[in-house]
Every structure is written in structure tokens, then in C-alpha cells.
PDB file of C-alpha atoms and ligand atoms in Angstrom:
ATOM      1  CA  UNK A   1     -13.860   4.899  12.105  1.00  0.00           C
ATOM      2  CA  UNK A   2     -13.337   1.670  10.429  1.00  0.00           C
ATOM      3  CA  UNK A   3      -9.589   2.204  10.059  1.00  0.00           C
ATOM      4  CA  UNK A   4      -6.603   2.371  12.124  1.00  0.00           C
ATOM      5  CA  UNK A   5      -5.362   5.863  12.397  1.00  0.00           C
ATOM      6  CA  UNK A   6      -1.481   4.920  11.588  1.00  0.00           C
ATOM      7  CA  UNK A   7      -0.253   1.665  10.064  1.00  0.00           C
ATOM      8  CA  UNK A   8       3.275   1.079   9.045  1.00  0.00           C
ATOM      9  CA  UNK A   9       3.926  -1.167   5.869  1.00  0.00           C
ATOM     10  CA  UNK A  10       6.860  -2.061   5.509  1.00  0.00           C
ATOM     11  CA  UNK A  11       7.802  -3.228   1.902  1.00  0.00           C
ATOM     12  CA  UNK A  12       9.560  -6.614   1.725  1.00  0.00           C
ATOM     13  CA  UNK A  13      11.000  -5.630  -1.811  1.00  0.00           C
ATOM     14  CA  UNK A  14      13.375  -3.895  -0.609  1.00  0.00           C
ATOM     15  CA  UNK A  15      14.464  -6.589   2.220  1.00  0.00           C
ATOM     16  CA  UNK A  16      17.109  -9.361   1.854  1.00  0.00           C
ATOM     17  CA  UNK A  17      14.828 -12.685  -0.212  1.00  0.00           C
ATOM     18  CA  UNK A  18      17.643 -14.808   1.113  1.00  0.00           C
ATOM     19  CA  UNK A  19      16.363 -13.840   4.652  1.00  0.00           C
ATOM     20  CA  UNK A  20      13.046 -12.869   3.979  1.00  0.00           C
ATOM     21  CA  UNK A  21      11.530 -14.591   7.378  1.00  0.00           C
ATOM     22  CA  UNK A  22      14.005 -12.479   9.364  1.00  0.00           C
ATOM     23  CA  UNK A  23      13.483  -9.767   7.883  1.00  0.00           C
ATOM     24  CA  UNK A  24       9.802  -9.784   8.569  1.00  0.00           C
ATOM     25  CA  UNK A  25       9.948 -10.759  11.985  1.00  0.00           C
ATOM     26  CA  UNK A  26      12.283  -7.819  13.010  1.00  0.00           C
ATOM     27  CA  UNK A  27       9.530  -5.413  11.261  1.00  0.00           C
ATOM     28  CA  UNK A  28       6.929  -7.153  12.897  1.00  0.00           C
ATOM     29  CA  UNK A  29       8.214  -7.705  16.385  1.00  0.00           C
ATOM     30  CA  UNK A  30       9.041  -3.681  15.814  1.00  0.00           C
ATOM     31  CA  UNK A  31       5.292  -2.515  15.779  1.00  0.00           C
ATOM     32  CA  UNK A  32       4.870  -2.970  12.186  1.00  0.00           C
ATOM     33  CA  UNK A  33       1.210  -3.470  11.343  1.00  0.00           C
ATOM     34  CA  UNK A  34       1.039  -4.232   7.813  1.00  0.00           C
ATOM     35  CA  UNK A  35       3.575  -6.250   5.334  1.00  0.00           C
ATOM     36  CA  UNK A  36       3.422  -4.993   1.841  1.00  0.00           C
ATOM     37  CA  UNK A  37       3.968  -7.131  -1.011  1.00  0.00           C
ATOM     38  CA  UNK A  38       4.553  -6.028  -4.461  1.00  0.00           C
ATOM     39  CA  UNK A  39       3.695  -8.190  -7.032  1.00  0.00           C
ATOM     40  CA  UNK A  40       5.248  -7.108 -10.681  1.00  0.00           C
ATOM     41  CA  UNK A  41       4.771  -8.921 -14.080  1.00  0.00           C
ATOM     42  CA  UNK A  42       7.628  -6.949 -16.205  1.00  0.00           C
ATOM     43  CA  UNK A  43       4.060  -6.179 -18.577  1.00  0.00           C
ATOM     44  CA  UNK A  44       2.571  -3.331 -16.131  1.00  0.00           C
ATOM     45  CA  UNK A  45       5.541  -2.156 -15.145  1.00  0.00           C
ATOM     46  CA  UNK A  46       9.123  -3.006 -16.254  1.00  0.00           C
ATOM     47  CA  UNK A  47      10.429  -4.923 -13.790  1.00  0.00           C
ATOM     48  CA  UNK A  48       9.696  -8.488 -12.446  1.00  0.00           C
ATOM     49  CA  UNK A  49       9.542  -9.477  -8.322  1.00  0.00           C
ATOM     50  CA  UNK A  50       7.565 -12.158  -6.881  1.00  0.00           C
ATOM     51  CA  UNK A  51       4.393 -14.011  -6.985  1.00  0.00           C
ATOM     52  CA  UNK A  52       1.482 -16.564  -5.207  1.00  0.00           C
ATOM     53  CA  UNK A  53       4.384 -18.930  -3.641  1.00  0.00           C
ATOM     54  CA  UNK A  54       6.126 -15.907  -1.896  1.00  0.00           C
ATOM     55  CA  UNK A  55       2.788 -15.054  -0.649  1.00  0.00           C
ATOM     56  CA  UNK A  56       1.806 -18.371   0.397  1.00  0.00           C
ATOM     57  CA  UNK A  57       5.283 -18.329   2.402  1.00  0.00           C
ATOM     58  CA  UNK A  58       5.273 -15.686   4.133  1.00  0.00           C
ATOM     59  CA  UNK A  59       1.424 -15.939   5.214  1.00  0.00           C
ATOM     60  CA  UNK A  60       2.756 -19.195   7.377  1.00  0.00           C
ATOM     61  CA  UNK A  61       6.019 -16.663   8.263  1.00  0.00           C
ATOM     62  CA  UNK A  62       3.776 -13.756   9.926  1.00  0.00           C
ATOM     63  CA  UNK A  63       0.795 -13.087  11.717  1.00  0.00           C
ATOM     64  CA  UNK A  64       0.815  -9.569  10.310  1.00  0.00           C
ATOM     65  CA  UNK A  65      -2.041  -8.706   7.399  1.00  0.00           C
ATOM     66  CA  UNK A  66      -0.668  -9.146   3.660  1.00  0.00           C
ATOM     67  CA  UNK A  67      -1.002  -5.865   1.784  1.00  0.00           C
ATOM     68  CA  UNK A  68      -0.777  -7.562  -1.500  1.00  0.00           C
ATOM     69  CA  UNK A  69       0.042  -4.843  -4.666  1.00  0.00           C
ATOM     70  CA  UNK A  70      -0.548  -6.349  -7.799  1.00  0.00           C
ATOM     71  CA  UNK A  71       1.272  -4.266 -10.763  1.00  0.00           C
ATOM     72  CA  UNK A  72       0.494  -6.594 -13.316  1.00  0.00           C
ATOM     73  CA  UNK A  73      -2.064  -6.624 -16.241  1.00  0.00           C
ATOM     74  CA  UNK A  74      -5.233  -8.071 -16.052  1.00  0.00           C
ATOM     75  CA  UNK A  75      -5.323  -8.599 -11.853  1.00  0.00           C
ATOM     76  CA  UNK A  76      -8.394 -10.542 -12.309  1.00  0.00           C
ATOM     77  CA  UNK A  77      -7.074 -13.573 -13.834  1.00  0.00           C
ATOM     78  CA  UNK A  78      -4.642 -13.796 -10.410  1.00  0.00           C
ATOM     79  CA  UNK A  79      -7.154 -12.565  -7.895  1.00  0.00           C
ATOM     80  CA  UNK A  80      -8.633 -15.317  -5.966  1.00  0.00           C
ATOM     81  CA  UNK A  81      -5.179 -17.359  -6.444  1.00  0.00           C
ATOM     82  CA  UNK A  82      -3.606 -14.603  -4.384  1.00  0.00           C
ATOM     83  CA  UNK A  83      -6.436 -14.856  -1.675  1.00  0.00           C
ATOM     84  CA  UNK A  84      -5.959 -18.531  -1.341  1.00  0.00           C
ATOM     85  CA  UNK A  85      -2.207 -17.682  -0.680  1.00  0.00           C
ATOM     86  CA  UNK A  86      -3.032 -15.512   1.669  1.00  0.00           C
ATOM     87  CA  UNK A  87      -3.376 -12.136   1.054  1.00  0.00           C
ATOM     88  CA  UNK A  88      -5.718  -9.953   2.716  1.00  0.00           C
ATOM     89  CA  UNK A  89      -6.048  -7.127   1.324  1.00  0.00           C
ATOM     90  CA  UNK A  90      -5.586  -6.652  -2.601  1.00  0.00           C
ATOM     91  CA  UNK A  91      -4.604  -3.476  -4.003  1.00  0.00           C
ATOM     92  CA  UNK A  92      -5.514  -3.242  -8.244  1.00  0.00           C
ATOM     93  CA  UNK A  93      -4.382  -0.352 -10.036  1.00  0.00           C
ATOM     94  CA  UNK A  94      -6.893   1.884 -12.515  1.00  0.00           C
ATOM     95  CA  UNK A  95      -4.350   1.850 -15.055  1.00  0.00           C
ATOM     96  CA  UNK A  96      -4.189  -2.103 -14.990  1.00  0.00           C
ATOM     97  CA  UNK A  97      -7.818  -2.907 -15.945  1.00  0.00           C
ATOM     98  CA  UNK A  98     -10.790  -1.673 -17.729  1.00  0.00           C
ATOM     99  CA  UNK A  99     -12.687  -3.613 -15.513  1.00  0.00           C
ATOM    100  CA  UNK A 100     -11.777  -2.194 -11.829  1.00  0.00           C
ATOM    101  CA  UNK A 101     -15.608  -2.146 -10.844  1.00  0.00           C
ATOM    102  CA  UNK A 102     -15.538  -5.870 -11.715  1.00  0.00           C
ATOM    103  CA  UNK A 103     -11.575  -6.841 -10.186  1.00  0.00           C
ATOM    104  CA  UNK A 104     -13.176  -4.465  -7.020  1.00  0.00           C
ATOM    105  CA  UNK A 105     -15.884  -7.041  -6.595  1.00  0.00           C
ATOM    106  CA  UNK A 106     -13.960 -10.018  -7.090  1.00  0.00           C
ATOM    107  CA  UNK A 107     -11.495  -9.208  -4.270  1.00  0.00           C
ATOM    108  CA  UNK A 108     -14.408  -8.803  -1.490  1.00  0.00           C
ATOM    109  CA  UNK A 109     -16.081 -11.735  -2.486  1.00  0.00           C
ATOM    110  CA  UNK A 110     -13.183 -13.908  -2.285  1.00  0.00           C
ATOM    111  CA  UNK A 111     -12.619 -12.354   1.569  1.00  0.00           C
ATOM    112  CA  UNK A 112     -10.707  -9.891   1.268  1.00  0.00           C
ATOM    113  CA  UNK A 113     -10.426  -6.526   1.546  1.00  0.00           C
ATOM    114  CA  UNK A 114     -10.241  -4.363  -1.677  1.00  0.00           C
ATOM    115  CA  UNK A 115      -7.683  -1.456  -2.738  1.00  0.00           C
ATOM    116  CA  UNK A 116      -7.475   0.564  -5.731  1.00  0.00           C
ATOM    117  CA  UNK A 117      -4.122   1.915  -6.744  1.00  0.00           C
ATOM    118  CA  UNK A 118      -3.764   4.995  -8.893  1.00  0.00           C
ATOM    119  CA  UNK A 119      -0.182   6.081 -10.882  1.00  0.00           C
ATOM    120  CA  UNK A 120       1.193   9.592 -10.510  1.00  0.00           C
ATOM    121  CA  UNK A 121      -0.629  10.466 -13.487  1.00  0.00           C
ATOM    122  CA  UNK A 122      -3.839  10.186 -12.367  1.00  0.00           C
ATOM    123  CA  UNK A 123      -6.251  11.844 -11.035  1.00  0.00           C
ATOM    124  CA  UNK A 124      -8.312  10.978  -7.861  1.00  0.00           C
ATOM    125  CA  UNK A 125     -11.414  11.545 -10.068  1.00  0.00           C
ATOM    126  CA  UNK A 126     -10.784   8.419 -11.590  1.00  0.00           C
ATOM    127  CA  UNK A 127     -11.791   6.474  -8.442  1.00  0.00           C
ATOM    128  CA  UNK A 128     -15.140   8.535  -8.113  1.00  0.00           C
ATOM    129  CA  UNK A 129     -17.221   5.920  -8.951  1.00  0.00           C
ATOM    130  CA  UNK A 130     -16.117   3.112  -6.689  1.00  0.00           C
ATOM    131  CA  UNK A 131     -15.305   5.194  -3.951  1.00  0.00           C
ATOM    132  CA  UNK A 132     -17.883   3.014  -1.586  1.00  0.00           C
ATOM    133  CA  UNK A 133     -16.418  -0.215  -2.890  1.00  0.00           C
ATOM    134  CA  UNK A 134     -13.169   0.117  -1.722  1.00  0.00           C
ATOM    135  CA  UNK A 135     -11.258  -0.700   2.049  1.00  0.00           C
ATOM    136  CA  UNK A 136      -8.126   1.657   0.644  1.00  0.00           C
ATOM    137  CA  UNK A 137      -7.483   3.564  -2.079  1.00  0.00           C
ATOM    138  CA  UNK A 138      -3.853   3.532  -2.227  1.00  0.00           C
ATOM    139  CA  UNK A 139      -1.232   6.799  -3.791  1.00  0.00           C
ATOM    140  CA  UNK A 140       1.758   6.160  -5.639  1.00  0.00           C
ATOM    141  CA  UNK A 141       4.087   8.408  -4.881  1.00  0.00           C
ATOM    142  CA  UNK A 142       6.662   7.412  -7.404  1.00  0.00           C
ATOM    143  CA  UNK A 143       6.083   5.699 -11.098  1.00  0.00           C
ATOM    144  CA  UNK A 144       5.719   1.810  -9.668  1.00  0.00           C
ATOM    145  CA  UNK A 145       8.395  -0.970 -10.512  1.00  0.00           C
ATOM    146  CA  UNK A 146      11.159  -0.032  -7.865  1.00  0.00           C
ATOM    147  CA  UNK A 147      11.958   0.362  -5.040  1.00  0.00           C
ATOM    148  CA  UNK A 148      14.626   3.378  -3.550  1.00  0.00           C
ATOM    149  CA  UNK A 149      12.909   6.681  -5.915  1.00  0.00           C
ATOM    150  CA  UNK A 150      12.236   9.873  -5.183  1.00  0.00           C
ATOM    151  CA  UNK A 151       8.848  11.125  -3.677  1.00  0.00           C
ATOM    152  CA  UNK A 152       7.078  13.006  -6.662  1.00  0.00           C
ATOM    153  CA  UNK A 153       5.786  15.585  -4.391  1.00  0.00           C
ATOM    154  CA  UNK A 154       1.815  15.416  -6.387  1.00  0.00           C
ATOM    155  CA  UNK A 155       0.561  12.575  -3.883  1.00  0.00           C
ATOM    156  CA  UNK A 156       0.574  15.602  -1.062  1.00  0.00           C
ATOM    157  CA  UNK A 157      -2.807  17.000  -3.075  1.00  0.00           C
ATOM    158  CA  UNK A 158      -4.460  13.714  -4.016  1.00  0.00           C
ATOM    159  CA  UNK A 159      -4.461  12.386  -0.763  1.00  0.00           C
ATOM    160  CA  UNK A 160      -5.415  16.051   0.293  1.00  0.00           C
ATOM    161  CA  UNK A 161      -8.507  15.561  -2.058  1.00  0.00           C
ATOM    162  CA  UNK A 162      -9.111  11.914  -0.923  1.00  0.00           C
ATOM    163  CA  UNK A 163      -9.236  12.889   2.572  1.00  0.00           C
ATOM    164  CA  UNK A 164     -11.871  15.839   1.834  1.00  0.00           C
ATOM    165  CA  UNK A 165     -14.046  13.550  -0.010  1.00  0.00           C
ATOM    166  CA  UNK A 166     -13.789  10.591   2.349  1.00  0.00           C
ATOM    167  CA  UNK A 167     -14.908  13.038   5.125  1.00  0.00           C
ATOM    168  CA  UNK A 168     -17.804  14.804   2.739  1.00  0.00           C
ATOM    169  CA  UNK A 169     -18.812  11.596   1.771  1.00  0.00           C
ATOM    170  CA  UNK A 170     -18.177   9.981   5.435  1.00  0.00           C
ATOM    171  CA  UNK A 171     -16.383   6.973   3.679  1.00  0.00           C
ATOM    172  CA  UNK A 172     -14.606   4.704   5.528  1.00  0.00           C
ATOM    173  CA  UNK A 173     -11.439   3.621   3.671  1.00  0.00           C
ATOM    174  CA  UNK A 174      -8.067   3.843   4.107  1.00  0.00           C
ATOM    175  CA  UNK A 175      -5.814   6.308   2.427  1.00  0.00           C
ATOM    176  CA  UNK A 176      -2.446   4.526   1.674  1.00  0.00           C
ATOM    177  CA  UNK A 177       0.842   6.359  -0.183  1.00  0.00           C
ATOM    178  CA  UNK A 178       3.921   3.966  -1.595  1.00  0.00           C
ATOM    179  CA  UNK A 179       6.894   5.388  -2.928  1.00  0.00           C
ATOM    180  CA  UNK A 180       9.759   7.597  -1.231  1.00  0.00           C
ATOM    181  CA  UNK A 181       8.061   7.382   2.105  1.00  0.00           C
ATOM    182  CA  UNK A 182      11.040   8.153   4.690  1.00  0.00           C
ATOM    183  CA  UNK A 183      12.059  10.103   8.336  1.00  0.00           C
ATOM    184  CA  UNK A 184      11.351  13.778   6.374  1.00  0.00           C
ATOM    185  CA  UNK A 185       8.187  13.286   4.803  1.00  0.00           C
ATOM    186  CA  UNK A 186       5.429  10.526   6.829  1.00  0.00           C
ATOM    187  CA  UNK A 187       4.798  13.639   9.523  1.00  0.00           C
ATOM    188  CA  UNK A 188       3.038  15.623   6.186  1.00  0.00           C
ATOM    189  CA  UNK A 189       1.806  12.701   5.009  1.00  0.00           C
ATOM    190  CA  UNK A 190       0.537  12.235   8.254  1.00  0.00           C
ATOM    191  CA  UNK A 191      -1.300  15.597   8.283  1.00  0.00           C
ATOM    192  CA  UNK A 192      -2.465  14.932   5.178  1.00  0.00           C
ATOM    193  CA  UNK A 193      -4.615  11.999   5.958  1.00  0.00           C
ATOM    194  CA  UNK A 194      -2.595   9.313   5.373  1.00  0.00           C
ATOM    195  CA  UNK A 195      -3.074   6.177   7.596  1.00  0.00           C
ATOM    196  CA  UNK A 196      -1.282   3.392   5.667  1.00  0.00           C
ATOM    197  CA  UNK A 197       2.491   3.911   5.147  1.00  0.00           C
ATOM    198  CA  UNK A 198       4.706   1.977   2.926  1.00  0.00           C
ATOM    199  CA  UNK A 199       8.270   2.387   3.209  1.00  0.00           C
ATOM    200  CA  UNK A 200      10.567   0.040   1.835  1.00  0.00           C
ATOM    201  CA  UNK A 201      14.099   1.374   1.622  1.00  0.00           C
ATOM    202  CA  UNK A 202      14.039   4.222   4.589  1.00  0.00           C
ATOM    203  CA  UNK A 203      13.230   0.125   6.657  1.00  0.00           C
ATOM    204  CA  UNK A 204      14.943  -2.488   5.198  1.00  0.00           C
ATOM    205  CA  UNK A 205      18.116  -0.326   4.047  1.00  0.00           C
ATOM    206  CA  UNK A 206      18.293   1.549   7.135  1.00  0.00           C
ATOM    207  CA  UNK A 207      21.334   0.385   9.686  1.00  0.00           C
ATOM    208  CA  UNK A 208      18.543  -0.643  12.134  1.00  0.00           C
ATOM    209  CA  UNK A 209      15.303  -1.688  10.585  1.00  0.00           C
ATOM    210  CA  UNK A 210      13.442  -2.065  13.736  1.00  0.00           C
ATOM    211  CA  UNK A 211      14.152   1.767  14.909  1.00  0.00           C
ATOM    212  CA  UNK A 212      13.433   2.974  11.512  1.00  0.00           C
ATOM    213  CA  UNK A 213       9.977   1.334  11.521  1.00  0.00           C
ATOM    214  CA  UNK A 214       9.408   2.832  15.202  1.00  0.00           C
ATOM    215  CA  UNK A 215      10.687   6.021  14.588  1.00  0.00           C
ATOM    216  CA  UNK A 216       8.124   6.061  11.320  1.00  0.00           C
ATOM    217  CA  UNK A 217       5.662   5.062  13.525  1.00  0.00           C
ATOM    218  CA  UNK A 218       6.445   7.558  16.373  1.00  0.00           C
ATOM    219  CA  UNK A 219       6.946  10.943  13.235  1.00  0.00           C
ATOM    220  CA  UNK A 220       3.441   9.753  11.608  1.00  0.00           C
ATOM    221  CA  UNK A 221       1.645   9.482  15.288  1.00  0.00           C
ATOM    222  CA  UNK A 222       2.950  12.862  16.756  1.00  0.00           C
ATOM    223  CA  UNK A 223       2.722  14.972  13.329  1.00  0.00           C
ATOM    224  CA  UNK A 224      -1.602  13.701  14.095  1.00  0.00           C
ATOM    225  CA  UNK A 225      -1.822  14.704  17.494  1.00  0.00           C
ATOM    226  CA  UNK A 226      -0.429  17.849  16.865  1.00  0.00           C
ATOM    227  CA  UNK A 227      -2.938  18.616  14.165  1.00  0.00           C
ATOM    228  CA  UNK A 228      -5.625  17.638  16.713  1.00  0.00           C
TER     229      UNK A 228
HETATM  230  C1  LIG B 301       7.231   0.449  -6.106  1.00  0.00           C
HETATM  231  C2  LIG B 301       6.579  -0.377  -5.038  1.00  0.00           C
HETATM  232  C3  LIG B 301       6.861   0.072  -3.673  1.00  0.00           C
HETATM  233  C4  LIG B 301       8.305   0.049  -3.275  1.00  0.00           C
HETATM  234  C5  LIG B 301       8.498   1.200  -2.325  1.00  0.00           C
HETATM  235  O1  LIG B 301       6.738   0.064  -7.326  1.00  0.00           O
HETATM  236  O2  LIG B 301       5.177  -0.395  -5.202  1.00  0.00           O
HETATM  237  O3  LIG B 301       6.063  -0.634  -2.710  1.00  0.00           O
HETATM  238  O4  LIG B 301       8.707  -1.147  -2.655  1.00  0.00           O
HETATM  239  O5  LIG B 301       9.833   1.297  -2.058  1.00  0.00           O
HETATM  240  P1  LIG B 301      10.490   2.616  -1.434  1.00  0.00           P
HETATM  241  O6  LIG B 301       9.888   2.803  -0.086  1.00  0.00           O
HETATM  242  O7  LIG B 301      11.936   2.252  -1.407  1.00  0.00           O
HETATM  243  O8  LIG B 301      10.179   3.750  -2.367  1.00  0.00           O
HETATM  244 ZN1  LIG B 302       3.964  -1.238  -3.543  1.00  0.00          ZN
END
């Protein structure tokens, strides 16, 4: 397989700005694979966070692939500007354009890896047609524009159908879930078929960041060999 089994993402929007290169560098000297980045445009969603010179920053900050989440309207108008910064793998939601074949496209030619995102509200059938144009397909697990909200318990069943179509159809992307990951639920996420976590709060809020990212790492890598 293409894919690493289990990734941990942390998300910096839930770390301190003021000390954002600390921050990352505890995550990443804990085993961290991934650094998520959520990009928000107060249009898609109803909040605002951060943009290409955060990105750009950060890419000279870490070694550690940029998991760049654009919730913002019409993703391709930022698309390659994001690459240039940096990012390496870009993650466009359904709901965001009516031309995700197109934004899908754009990403991989520009050198990156491609993601689609889908909302709570909808349906993994809405990816069936670019299901072999995509590195991830990534599962919100809460409504996006904050961090620190509950897991709507849904995801459990679309990643469930994801991971029965990427093995029917012997695909070879990633299945991602963001929102309300924590300590209680990445070992059924795990069994799932989750292999890229996000988890911003249950990290960056937790007393020690670096055990919380190992101890995700450790729940999500024993709840697999279990199953096996
Ligand atoms: C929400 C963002 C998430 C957020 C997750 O819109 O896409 O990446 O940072 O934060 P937690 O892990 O706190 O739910
Ligand atoms: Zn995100």
C-alpha cells in the first residue's frame, strides 16, 4: 500500500501562534508525522485563521509534510499559491466548489498531493467519481471552523464505507478524520480504517503535548494490530 498505516496530524490551530515554531517542534520531535493546517476565509465557514505566509513559515520551521485544509470558497483561485508556500498535500472540500474534478487536477499538477474534504452532511457518494484522483479523502467529524467540538459520531460509517470501497476498488488513498479526535475515540477510528489523524485540542491543550501525540500514536497502532 501506498499509504502509511498510522499518521498523526497534529492541528496547529489549536497551538499557541505566538510560539508556533515550538510548538511544532515538540509535535514533531514526538513522532508526529503530519502538521495540519487549516486555512479559513470567514466565507466557507464562519471563522477566519491563517493563510500562504503562515504556510510559507512554517515550511522553513519543519521538515514534517504540510497537510494544508483549505475551508474557503473557490480553493482554486489559492491553489498553486499554497504549493509555492509549501504545502504538500491540499485538502478541497465538495461543498467549496462546483468544480472539485477541476481544483483535484490542479493540486497534482502543481506537485502535490490531492485531498477531498467532505462536511458531516455529506455523503461519501459524493466523492464517487473522483475516487482515483485523490491521495486522501479526508472526514469531518465536526461542522469545520473550530477547533475543541464534539465528535458527531456519523464519520464512524463514512469512513466504514470509504474503507470498503477503497478495498473493492483496491484504491490507494488515505482515509483522514478531523474533528473531536482524542485518547477515547482514535482506537475505533483506528479499526475503522482510518490512517490520518488530526487532533488539535486532545495535543496542543493537553498538559504534555508530546505524550498526548505518542499516546495517540501508540491507541491508533495497537487498536490495528489487534484487529489483525
Ligand atoms: C476544524 C478544523 C480542525 C480543527 C480540529 O474546522 O478543520 O482541523 O483544528 O480541532 P480539534 O481536534 O480540536 O477538534
Ligand atoms: Zn482541519
Amino acid at each position: 500500500m501506498a499509504y502509511a498505516r498510522v499518521e498523526i496530524a497534529p492541528s496547529i490551530l489549536a497551538s499557541n501562534f505566538a510560539k508556533l515554531g515550538d510548538e511544532v517542534r515538540v509535535v514533531e520531535q514526538a513522532g508526529a508525522e503530519v502538521l495540519h493546517v487549516d486555512v479559513m476565509d470567514g466565507h466557507f465557514v464562519p471563522n477566519i485563521s491563517l493563510g500562504i505566509p503562515v504556510v510559507a513559515a512554517l515550511r522553513k520551521a519543519t521538515k514534517l509534510p504540510l497537510d494544508v485544509h483549505l475551508m474557503i470558497e473557490n480553493p482554486e483561485l489559492f491553489i498553486e499559491e499554497f504549493i509555492q508556500a509549501g504545502a504538500s498535500r491540499v485538502l478541497v472540500h465538495q461543498e467549496a466548489t462546483v468544480h472539485l474534478d477541476r481544483a483535484l487536477a490542479m493540486i497534482r499538477e502543481h506537485g502535490a498531493e490531492a485531498g477531498a474534504v467532505i462536511n458531516p452532511a455529506t455523503p461519501v457518494a459524493m466523492l464517487s467519481e473522483v475516487m482515483s484522483k485523490v491521495d486522501t479523502v479526508l472526514v469531518m467529524s465536526v461542522n469545520p471552523g473550530f477547533g475543541g467540538q464534539k465528535f458527531i459520531p456519523n464519520a464512524y460509517e463514512k469512513i466504514r464505507q470509504l474503507s470498503a470501497m477503497r478495498q473493492r476498488y483496491n484504491g490507494s488513498f488515505r482515509i483522514e478524520v478531523d474533528g473531536g479526535v482524542d485518547l477515547e475515540n482514535i482506537a475505533e477510528l483506528a479499526r475503522a480504517g482510518v490512517n490520518t489523524f488530526v487532533a488539535g485540542t486532545s495535543i496542543f491543550h493537553a498538559s504534555d503535548p508530546a505524550a498526548a501525540t505518542r499516546q495517540l500514536k501508540q491507541l491508533a497502532t495497537q487498536a490495528l494490530s489487534q484487529k489483525a
